[in-house]
PDB file of C-alpha atoms in Angstrom:
ATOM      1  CA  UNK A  59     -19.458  10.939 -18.125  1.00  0.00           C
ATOM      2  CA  UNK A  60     -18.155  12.163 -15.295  1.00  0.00           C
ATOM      3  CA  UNK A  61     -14.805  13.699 -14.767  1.00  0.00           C
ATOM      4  CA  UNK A  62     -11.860  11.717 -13.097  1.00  0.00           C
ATOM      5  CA  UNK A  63     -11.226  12.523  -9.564  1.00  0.00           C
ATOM      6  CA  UNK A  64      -8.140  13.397  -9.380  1.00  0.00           C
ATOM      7  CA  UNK A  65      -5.850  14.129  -5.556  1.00  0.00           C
ATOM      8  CA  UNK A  66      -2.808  15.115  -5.503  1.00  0.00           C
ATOM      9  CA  UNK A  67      -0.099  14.573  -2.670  1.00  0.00           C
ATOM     10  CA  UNK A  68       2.997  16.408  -2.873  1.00  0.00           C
ATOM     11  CA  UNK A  69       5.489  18.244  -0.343  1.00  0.00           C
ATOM     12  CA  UNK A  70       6.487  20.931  -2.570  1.00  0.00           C
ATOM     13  CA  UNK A  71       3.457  23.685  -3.030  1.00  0.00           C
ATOM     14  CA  UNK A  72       4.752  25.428  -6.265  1.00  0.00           C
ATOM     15  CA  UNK A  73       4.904  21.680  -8.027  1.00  0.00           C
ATOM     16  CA  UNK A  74       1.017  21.116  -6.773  1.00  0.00           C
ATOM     17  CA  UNK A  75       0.112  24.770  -8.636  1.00  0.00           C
ATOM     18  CA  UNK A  76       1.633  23.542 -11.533  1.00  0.00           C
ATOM     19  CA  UNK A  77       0.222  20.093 -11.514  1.00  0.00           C
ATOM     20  CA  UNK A  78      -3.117  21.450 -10.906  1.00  0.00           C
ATOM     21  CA  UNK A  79      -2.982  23.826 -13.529  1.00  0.00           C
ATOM     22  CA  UNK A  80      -1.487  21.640 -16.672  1.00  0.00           C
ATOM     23  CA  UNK A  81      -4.072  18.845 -15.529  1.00  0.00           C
ATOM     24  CA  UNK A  82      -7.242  21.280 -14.985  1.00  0.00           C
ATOM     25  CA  UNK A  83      -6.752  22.014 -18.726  1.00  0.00           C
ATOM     26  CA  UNK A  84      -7.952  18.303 -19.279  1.00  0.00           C
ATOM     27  CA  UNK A  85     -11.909  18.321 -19.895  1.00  0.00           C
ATOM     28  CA  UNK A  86     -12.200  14.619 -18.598  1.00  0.00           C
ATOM     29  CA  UNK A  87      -9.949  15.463 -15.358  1.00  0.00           C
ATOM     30  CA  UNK A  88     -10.598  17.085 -11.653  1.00  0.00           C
ATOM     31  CA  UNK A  89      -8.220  17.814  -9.242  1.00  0.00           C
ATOM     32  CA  UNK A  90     -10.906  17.241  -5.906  1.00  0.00           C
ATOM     33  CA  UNK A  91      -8.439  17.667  -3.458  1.00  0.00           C
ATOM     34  CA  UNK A  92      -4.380  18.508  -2.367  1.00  0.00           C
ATOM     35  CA  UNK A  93      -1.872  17.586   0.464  1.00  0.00           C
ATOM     36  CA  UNK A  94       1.504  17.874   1.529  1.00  0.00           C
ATOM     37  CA  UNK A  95       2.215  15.383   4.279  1.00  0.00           C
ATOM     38  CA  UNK A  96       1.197  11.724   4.930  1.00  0.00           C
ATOM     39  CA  UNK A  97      -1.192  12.774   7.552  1.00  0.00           C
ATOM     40  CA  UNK A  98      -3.397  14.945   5.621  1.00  0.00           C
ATOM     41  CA  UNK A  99      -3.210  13.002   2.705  1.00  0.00           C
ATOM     42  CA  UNK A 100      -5.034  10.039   4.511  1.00  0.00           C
ATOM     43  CA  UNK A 101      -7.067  12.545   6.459  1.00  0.00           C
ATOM     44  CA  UNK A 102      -8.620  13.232   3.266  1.00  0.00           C
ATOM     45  CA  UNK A 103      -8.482   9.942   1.477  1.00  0.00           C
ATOM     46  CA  UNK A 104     -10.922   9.182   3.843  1.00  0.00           C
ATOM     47  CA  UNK A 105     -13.576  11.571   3.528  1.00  0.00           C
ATOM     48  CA  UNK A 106     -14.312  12.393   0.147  1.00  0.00           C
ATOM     49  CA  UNK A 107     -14.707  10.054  -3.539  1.00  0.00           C
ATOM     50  CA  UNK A 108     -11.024   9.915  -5.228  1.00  0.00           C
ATOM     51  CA  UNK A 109     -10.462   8.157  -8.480  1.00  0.00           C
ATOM     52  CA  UNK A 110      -6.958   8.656  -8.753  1.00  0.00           C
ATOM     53  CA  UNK A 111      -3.811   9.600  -6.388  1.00  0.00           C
ATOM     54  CA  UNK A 112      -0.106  11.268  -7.667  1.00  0.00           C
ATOM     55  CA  UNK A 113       1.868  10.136  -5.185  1.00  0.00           C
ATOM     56  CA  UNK A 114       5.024  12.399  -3.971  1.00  0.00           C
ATOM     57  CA  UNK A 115       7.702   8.811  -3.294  1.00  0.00           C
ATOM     58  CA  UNK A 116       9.787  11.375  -1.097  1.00  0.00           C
ATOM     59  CA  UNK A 117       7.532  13.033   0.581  1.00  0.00           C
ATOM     60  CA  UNK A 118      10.088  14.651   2.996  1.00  0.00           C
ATOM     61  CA  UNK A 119       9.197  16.513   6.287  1.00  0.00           C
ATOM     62  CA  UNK A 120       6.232  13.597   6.684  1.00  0.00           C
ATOM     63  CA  UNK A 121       5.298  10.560   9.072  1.00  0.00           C
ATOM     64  CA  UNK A 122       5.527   8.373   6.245  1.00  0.00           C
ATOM     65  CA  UNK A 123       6.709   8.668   2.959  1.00  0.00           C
ATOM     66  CA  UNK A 124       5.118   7.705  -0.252  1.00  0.00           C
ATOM     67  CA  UNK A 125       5.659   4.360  -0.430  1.00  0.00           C
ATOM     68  CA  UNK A 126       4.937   3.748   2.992  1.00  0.00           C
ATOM     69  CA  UNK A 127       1.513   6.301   3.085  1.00  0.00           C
ATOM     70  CA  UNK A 128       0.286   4.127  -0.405  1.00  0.00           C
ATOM     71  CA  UNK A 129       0.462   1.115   1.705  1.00  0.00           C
ATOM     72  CA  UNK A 130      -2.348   2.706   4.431  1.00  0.00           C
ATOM     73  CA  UNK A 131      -4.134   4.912   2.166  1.00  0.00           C
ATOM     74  CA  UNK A 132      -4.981   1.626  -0.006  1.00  0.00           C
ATOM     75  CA  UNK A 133      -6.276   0.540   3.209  1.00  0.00           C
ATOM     76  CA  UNK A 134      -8.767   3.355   2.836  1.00  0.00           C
ATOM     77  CA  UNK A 135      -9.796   4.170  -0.735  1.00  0.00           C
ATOM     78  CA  UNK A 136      -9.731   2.120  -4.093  1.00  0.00           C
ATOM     79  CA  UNK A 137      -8.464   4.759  -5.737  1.00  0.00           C
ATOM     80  CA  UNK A 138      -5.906   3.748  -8.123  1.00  0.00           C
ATOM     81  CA  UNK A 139      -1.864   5.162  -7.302  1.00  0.00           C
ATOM     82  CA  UNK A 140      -0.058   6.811  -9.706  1.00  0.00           C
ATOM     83  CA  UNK A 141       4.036   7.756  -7.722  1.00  0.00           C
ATOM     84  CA  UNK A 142       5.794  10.425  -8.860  1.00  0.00           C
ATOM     85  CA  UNK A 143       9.496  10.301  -8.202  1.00  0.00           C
ATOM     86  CA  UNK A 144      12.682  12.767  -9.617  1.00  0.00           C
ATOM     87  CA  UNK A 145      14.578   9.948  -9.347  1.00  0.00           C
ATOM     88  CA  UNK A 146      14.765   7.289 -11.516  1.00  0.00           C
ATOM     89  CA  UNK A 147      15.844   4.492  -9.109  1.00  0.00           C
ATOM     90  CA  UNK A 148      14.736   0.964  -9.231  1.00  0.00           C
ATOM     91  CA  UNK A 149      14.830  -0.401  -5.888  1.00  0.00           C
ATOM     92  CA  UNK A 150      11.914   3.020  -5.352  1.00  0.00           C
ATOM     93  CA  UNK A 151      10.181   1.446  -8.401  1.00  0.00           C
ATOM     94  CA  UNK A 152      10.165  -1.919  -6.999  1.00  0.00           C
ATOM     95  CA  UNK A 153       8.571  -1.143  -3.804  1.00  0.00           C
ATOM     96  CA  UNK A 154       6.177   1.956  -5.521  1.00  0.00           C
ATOM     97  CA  UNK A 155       4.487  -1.734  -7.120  1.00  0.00           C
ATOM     98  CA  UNK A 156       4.569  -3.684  -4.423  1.00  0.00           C
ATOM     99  CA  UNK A 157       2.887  -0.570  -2.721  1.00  0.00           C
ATOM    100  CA  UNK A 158      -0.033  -1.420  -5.659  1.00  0.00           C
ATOM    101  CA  UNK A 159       0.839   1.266  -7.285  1.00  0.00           C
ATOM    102  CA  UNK A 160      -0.313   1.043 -11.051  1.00  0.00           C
ATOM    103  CA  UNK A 161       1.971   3.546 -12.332  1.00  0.00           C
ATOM    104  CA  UNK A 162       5.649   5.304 -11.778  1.00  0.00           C
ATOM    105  CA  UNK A 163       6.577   8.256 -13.434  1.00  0.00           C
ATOM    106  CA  UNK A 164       9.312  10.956 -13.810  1.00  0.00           C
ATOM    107  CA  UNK A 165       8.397  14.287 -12.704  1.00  0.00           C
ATOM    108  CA  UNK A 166      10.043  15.482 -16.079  1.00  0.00           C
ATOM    109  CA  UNK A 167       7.239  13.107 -17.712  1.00  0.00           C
ATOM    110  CA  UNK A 168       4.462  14.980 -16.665  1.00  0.00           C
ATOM    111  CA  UNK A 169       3.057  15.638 -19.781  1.00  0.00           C
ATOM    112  CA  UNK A 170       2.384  11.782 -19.984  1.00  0.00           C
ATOM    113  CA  UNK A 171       0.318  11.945 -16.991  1.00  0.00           C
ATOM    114  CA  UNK A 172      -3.068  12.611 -18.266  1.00  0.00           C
ATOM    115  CA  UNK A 173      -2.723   9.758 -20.400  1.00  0.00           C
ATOM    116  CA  UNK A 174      -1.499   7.466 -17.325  1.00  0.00           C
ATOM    117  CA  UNK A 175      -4.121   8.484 -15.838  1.00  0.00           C
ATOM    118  CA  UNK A 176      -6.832   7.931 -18.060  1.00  0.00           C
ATOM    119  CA  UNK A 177      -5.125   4.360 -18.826  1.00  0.00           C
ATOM    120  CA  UNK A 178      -5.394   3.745 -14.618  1.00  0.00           C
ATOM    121  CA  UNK A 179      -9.109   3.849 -14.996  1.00  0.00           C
ATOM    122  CA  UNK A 180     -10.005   2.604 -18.496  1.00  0.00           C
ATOM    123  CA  UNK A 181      -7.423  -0.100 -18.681  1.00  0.00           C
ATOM    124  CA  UNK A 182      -6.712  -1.646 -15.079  1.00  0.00           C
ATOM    125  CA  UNK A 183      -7.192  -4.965 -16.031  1.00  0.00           C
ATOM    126  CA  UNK A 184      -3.529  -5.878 -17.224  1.00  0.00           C
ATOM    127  CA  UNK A 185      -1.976  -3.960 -14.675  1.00  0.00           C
ATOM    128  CA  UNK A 186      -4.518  -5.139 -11.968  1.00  0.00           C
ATOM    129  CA  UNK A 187      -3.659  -9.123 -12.436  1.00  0.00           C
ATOM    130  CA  UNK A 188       0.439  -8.223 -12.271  1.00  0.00           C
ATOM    131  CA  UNK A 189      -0.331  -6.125  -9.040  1.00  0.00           C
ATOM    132  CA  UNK A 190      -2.492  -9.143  -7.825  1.00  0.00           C
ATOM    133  CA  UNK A 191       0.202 -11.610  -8.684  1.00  0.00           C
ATOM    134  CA  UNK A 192       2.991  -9.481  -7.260  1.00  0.00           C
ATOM    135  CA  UNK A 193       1.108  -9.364  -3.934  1.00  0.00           C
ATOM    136  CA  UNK A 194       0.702 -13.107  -3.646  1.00  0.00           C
ATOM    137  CA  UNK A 195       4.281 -13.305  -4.282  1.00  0.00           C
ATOM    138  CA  UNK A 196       5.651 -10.764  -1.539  1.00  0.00           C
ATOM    139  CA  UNK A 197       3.057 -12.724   1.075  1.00  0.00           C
ATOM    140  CA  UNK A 198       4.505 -15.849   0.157  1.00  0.00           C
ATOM    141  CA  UNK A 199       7.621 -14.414   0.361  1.00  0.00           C
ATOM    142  CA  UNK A 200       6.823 -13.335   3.794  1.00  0.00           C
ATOM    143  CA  UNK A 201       5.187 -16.421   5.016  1.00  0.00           C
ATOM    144  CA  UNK A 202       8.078 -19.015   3.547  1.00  0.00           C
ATOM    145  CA  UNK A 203       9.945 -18.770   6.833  1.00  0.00           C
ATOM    146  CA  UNK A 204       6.874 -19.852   8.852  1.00  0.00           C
ATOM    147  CA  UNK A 205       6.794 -24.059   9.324  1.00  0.00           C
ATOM    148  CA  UNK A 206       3.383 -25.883   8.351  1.00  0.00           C
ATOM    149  CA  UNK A 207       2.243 -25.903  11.609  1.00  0.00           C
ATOM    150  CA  UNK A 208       2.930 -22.111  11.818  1.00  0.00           C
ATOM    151  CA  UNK A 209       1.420 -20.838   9.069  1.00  0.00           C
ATOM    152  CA  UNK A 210      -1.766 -22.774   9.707  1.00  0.00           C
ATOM    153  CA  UNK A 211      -1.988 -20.670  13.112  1.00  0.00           C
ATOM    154  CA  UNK A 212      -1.077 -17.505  11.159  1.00  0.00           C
ATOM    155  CA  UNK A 213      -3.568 -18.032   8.713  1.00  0.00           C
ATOM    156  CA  UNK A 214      -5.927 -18.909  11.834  1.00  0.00           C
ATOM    157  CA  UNK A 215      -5.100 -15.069  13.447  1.00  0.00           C
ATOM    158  CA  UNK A 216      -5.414 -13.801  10.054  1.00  0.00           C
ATOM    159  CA  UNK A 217      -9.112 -14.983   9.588  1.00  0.00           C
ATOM    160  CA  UNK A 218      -9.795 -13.550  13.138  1.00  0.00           C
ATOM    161  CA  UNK A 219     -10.102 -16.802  14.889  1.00  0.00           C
ATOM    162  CA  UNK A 220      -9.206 -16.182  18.632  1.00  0.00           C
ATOM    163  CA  UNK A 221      -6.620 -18.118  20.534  1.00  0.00           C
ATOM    164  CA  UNK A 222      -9.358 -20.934  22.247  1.00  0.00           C
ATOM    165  CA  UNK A 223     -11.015 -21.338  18.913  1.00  0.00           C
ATOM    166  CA  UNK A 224      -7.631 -22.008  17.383  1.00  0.00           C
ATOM    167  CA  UNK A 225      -6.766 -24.814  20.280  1.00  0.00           C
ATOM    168  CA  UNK A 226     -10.138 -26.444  19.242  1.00  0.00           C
ATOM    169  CA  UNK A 227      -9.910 -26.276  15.579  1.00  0.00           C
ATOM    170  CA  UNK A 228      -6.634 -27.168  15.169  1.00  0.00           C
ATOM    171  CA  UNK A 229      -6.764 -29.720  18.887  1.00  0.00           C
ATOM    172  CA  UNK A 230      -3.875 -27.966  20.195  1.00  0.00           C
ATOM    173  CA  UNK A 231      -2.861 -27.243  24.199  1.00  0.00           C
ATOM    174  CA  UNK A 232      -2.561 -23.421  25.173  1.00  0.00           C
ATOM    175  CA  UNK A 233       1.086 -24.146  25.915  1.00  0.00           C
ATOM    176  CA  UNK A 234       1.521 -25.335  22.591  1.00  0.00           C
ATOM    177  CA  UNK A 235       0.148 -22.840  20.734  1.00  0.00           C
ATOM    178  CA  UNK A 236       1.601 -20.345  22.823  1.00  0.00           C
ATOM    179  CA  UNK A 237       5.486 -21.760  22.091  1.00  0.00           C
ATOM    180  CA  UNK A 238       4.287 -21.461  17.883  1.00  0.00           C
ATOM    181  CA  UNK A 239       2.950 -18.058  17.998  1.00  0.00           C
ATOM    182  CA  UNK A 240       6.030 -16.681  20.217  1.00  0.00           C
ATOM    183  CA  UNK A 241       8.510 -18.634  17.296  1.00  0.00           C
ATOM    184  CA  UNK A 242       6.069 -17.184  14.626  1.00  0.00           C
ATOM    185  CA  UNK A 243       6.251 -13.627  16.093  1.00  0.00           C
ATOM    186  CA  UNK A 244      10.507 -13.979  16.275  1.00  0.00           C
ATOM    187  CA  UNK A 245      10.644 -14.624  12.688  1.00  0.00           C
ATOM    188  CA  UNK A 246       8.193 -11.864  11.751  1.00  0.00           C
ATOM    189  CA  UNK A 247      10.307  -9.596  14.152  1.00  0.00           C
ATOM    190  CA  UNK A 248       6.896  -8.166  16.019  1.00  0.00           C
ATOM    191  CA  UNK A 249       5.412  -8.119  19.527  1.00  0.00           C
ATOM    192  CA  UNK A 250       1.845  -9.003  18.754  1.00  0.00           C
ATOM    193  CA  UNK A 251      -0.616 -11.717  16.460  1.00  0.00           C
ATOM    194  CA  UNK A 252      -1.676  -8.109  15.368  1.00  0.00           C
ATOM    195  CA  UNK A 253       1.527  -6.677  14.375  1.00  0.00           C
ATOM    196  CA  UNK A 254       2.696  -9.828  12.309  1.00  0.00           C
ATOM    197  CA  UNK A 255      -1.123  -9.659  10.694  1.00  0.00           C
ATOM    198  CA  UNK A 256      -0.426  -6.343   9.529  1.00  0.00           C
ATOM    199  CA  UNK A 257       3.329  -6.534   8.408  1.00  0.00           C
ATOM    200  CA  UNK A 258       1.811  -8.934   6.366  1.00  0.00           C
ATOM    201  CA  UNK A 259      -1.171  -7.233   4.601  1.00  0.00           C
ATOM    202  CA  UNK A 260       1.796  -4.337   4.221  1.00  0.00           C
ATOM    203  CA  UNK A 261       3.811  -7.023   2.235  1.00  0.00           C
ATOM    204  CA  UNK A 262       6.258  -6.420   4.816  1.00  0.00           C
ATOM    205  CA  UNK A 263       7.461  -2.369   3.451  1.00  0.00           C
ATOM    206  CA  UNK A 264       6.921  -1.242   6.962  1.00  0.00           C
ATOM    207  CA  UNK A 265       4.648  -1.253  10.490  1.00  0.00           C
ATOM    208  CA  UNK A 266       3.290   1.888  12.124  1.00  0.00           C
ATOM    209  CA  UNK A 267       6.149   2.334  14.724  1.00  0.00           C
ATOM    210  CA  UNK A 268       8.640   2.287  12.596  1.00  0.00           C
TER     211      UNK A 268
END
């Protein structure tokens, strides 16, 4: 079999050697690639095969920070997240799994990371359905503010129906549709159909201009 792929993102250098090294002593495990900031870290995320990512949840000195790069880099890869934190703190914990993270770990745990890993990609099934349900949960979450007439229009923009075939489908004048997407957009808090789309499919931890 071939070895995990493992890439690690982290802001602190000497903590990547040492990461590197105690998991390159693991037969079944390959570090493929490194990064220290949100932007490489998708950079790379996008151009070569990763199995697995350690995930820095500070990652200070970036354009995002763990949590928040997860969130695009899952737009990118399947690779499964593990977040590593030094601080235990459960509000970061919270939002590392609604991030679809599969894992959250100490630094001081390291030594349990090989077998977290290894679990990520032999075992996802249990930890897969929770992340599924969670996500359902956050949307509706999101989405609970919207009326019925709302959310049908959301749902519309979601599918990437444009705004004539969503008067036909749904036999609705411009002006009318117009006055529900400008009351859906208040609630979400966003200019665009675009912006509320994607504060959505972000389960609502951030949008790009933030």
């Amino acid at each position: 079999m071939s070895p995990i792929k493992v890439f690690i993102v982290e802001d602190d250098e000497d903590w990547i050697k040492a990461l590197s090294s105690f998991l390159n002593r693991e037969a079944d495990l390959l570090i493929v690639g490194t990064a220290t900031n949100s932007t490489d870290a998708l950079n790379i995320a996008r151009s070569i095969p990763i199995d697995v990512v350690l995930m820095d949840i500070q990652l200070e000195g970036s354009e995002y920070d763990g949590i928040q790069t997860a969130i695009l880099m899952h737009e990118h890869t399947q690779a499964k997240l593990i977040m590593l934190t030094s601080v235990n703190d459960e509000s970061s914990m919270t939002q590392a799994f609604t991030a679809g993270a599969v894992h959250y770990l100490e630094k001081t745990r390291y030594q349990e990371l090989p077998q977290a890993i290894r679990g990520a990609i032999n075992h996802p099934a249990p930890m897969e359905a929770l992340l599924k349900e969670l996500a359902r949960l956050k949307r509706e979450e999101q989405l609970q503010m919207l009326t019925h007439a709302e959310r049908e229009v959301f749902e519309l923009i979601e599918a990437g129906y444009t705004q004539s075939q969503i008067e036909k489908r749904l036999y609705k004048a411009e002006s009318t549709l117009k006055n529900q997407v400008n009351k859906m957009l208040k609630k979400f808090g966003v200019r665009s159909s675009k912006e509320a789309v994607e504060k959505v499919r972000r389960r609502g931890l951030f949008q790009k201009d933030e």
